[in-house]
Short mmCIF file of C-alpha atoms in Angstrom, two decimals:
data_model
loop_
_atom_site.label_atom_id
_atom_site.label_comp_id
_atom_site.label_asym_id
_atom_site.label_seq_id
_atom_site.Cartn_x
_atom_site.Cartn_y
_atom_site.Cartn_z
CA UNK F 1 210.24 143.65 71.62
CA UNK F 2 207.09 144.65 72.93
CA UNK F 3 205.99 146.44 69.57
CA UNK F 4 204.57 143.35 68.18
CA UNK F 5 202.06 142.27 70.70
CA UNK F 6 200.94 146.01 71.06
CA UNK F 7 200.00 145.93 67.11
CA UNK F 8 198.38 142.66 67.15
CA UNK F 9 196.14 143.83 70.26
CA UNK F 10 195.65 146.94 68.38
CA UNK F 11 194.17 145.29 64.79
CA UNK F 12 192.32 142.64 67.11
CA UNK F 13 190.31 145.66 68.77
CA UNK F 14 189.83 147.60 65.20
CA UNK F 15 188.55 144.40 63.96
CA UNK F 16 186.01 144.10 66.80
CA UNK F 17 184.82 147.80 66.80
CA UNK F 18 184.37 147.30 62.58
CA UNK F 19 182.54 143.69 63.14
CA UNK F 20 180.34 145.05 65.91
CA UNK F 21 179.46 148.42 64.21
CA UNK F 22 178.50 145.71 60.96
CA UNK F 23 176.27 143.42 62.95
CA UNK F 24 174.37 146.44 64.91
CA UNK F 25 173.62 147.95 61.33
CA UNK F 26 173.04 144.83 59.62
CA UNK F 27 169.31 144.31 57.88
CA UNK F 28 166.96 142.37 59.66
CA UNK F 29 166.55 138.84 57.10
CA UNK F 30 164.74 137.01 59.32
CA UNK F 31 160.68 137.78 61.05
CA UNK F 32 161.03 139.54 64.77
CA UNK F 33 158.31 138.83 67.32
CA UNK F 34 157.88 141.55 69.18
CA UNK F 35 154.02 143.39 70.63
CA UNK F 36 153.80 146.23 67.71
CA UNK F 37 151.75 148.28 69.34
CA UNK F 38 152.01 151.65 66.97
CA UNK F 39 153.96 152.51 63.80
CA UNK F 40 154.43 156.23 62.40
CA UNK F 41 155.62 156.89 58.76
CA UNK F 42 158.05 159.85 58.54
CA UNK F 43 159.89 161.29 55.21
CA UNK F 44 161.52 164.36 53.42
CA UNK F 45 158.99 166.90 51.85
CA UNK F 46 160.24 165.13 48.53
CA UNK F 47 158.98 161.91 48.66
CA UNK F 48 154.96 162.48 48.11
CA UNK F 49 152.41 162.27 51.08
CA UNK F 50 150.73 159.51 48.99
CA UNK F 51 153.18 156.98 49.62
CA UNK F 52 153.77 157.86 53.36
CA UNK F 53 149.60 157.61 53.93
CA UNK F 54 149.79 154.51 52.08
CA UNK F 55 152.28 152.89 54.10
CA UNK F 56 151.08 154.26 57.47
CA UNK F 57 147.61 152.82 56.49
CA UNK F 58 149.04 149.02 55.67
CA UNK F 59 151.04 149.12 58.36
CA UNK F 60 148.57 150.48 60.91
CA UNK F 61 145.68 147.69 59.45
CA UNK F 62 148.57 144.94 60.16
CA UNK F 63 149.06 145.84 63.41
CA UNK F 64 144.99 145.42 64.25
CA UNK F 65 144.80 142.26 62.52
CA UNK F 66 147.70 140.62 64.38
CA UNK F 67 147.51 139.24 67.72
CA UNK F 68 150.60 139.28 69.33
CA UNK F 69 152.19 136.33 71.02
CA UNK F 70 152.13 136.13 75.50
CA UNK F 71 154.75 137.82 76.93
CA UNK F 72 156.22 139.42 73.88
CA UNK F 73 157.96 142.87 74.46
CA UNK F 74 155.82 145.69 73.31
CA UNK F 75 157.83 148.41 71.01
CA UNK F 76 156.67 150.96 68.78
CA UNK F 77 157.37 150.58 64.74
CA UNK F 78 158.87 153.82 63.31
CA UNK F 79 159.22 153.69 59.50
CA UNK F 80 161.63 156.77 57.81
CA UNK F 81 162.09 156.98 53.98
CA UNK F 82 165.47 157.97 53.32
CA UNK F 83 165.41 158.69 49.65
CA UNK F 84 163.64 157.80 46.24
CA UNK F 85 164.84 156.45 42.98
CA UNK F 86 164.46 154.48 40.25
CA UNK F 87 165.98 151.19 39.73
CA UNK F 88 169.35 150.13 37.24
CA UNK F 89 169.18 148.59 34.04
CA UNK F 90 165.97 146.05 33.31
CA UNK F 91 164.89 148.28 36.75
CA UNK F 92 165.82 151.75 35.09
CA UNK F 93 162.14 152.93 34.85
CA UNK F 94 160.47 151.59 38.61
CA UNK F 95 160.21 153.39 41.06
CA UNK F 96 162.44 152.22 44.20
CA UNK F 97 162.81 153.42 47.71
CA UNK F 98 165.43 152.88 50.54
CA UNK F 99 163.97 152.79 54.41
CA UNK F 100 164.90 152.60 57.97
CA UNK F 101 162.60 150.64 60.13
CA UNK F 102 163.26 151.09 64.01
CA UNK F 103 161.88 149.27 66.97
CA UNK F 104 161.70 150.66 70.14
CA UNK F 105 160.94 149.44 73.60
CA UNK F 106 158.02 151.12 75.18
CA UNK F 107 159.06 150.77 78.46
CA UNK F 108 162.67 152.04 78.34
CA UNK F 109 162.45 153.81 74.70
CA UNK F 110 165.69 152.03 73.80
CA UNK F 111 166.09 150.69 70.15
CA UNK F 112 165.66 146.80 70.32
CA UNK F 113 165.68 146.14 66.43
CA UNK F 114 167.15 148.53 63.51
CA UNK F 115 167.21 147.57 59.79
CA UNK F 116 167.58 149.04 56.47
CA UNK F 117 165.88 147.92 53.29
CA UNK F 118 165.34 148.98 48.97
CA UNK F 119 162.55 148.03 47.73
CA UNK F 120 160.98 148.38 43.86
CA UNK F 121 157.80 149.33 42.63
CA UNK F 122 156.23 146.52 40.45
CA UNK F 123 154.76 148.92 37.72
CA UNK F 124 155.69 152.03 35.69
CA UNK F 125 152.69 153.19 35.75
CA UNK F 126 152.05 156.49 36.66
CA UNK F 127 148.39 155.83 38.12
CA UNK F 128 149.46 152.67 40.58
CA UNK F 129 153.55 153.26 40.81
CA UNK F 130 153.21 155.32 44.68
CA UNK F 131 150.32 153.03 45.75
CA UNK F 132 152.47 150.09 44.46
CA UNK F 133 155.71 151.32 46.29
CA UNK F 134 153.79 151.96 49.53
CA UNK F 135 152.65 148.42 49.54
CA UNK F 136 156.36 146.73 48.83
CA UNK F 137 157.45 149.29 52.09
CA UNK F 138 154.49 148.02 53.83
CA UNK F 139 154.74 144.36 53.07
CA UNK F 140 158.47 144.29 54.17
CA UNK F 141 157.69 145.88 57.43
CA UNK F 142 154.98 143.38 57.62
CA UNK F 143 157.69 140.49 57.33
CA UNK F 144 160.28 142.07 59.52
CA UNK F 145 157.77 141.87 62.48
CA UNK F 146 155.58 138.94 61.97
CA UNK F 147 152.31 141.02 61.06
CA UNK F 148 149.66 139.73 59.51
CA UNK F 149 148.22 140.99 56.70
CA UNK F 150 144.93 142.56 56.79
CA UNK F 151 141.77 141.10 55.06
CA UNK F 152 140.08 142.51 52.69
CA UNK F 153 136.30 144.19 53.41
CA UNK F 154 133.60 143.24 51.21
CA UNK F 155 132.38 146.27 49.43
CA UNK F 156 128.46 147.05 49.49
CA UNK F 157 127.60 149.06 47.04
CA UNK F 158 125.04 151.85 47.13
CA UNK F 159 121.14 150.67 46.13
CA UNK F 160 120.70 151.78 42.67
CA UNK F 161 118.68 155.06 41.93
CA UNK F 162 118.48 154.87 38.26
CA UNK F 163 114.85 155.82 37.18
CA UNK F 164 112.43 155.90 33.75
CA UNK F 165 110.50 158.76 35.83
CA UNK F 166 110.26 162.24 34.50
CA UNK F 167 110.79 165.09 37.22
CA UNK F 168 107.59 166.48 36.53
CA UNK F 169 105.91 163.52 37.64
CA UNK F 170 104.14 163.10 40.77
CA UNK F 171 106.29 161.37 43.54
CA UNK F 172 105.21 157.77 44.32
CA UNK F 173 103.61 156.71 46.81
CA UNK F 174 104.28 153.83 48.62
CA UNK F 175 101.96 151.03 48.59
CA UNK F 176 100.83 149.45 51.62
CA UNK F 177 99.19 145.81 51.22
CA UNK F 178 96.33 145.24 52.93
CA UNK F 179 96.88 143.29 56.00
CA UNK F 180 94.36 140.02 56.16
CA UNK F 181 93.27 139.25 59.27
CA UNK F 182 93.44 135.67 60.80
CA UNK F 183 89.62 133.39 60.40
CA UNK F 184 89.19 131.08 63.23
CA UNK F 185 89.46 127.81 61.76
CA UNK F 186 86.40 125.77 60.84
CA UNK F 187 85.95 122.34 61.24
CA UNK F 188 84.45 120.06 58.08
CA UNK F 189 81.18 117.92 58.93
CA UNK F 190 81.74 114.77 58.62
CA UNK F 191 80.51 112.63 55.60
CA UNK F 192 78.34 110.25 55.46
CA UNK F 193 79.39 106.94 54.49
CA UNK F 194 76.24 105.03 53.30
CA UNK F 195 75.29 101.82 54.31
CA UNK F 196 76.13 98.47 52.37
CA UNK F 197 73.34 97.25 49.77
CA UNK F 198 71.78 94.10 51.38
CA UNK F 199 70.97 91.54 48.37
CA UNK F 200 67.66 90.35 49.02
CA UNK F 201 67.12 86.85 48.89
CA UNK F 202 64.34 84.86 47.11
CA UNK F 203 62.02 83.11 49.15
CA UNK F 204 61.97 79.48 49.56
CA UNK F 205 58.72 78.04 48.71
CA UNK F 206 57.12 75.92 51.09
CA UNK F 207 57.41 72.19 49.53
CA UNK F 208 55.14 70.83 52.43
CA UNK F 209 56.95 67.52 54.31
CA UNK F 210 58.86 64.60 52.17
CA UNK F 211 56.85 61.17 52.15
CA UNK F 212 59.65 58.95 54.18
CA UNK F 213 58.34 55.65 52.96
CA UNK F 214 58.00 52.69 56.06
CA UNK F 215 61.00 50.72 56.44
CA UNK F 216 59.36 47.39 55.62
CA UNK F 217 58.36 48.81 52.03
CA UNK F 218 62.05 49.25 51.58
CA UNK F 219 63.84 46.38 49.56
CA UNK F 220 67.60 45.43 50.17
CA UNK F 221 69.82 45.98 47.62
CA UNK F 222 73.92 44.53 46.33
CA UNK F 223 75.53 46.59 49.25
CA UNK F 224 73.62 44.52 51.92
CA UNK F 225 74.76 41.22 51.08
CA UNK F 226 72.18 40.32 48.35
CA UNK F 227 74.24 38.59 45.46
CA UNK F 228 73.27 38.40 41.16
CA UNK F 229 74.36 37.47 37.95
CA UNK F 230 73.93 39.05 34.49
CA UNK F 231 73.02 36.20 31.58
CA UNK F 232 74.00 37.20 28.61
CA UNK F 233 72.92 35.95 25.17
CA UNK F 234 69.67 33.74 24.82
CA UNK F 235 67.45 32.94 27.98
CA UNK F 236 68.48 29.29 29.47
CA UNK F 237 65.52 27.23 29.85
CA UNK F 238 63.82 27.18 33.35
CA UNK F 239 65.46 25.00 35.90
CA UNK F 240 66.07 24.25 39.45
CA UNK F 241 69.60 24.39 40.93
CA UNK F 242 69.17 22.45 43.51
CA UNK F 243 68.70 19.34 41.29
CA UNK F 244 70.35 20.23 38.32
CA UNK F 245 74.40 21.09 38.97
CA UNK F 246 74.72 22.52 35.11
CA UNK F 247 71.60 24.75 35.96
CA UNK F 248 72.96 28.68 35.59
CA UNK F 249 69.17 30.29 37.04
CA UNK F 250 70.36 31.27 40.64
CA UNK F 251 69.94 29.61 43.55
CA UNK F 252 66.76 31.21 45.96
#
């Protein structure tokens, strides 16, 4: 009678020790904000110290170019490559590696964040395949934990010291130019502006005074009320208009 309910508690706790033990190893899929404040890089003697200083390089650089959130928990990063490979089928000739990335608290040293992840190189070749797979490790780490990724430096490159000069030549010297010293300024005279030409202008000669003549010498003329006429064709005989009406001779 009491048989059953014992089983059923029974497969309920299995079930719960199974789904818990699932979800604590699970893979972290989605970015963590946490304070990385360190990461160390640990492997087997197989897997070549190229890969593990070219992850613990990214990783470090990420770190220093991220700035981490207020009042984020601080934990240390610790990366440990389990094993290498190479990939199946299309994959059969990359590289691929399978790593544990642990975050722990810095002040209690407990684990806050565990996950496990493979990862492929992108090439086969054998010049770029371990600095290819250190930067797929590093760029998943990178995601896991919200770190930025580092920019790059500009390169300066050396001056060049290519030369056309024979060894047995003397060395060069260096020439120094010859330093001019500063003149005071000097100020320009000013020009002169010449004067306008004058035109000169004829003189007048004297005419000596104008004869006015008297004003009883001078005769009136139409504008004063004197009055004419103009005969035109033979001259009338003489006669006097006071007596004769047809007479044309005018009147005094």
């Amino acid at each position: 009678m009491f048989a059953r309910p014992f089983k059923l508690a029974l497969a309920l706790f299995v079930v719960g020790i199974l789904a818990s033990c699932s979800w604590m190893n699970r893979p972290i899929t989605r970015p963590l904000v946490y304070n990385v404040r360190e990461a160390t890089v640990i492997a087997n003697a197989n897997v070549p110290l190229r890969i593990v200083e070219g992850v613990d390089r990214r990783v470090s650089a990420a770190i220093r170019a991220t700035r981490p959130p207020a009042g984020a928990e601080r934990v240390v990063v610790v990366v440990r490559i389990d094993k290498l490979g190479y990939g199946f089928n299309a994959r059969r000739r990359l590289q691929s590696a399978t790593f544990t990335v642990t975050a722990a608290s810095v002040e209690t040293g407990d684990p806050v964040a565990t996950g496990n992840f493979t990862v492929n190189s992108p090439t086969d070749d054998p010049v770029m395949a371990e600095e290819s797979l250190a930067e797929e490790i590093a760029s998943r780490v990178r995601f896991a934990f919200s770190l930025a990724s580092p920019t790059i430096r500009k390169v300066i490159l050396p001056p060049r010291t290519t030369s056309t000069r024979l060894t047995t030549d003397p060395a060069p010297r260096a020439s120094v130019a010859p330093q001019a010293s500063p003149t005071a300024p000097v100020a320009a005279a000013p020009a002169e502006v010449p004067a306008p030409a004058v035109a000169e202008v004829p003189a007048v000669p004297d005419l000596g005074a104008v004869p006015v003549a008297p004003a009883s010498a001078m005769k009136s003329n139409v504008e004063e009320g004197a009055s004419g006429s103009v005969a035109l064709g033979k001259k009338a005989a003489p006669c006097d208009p006071a007596k004769d009406p047809t007479c044309e001779q005018p009147k005094p």
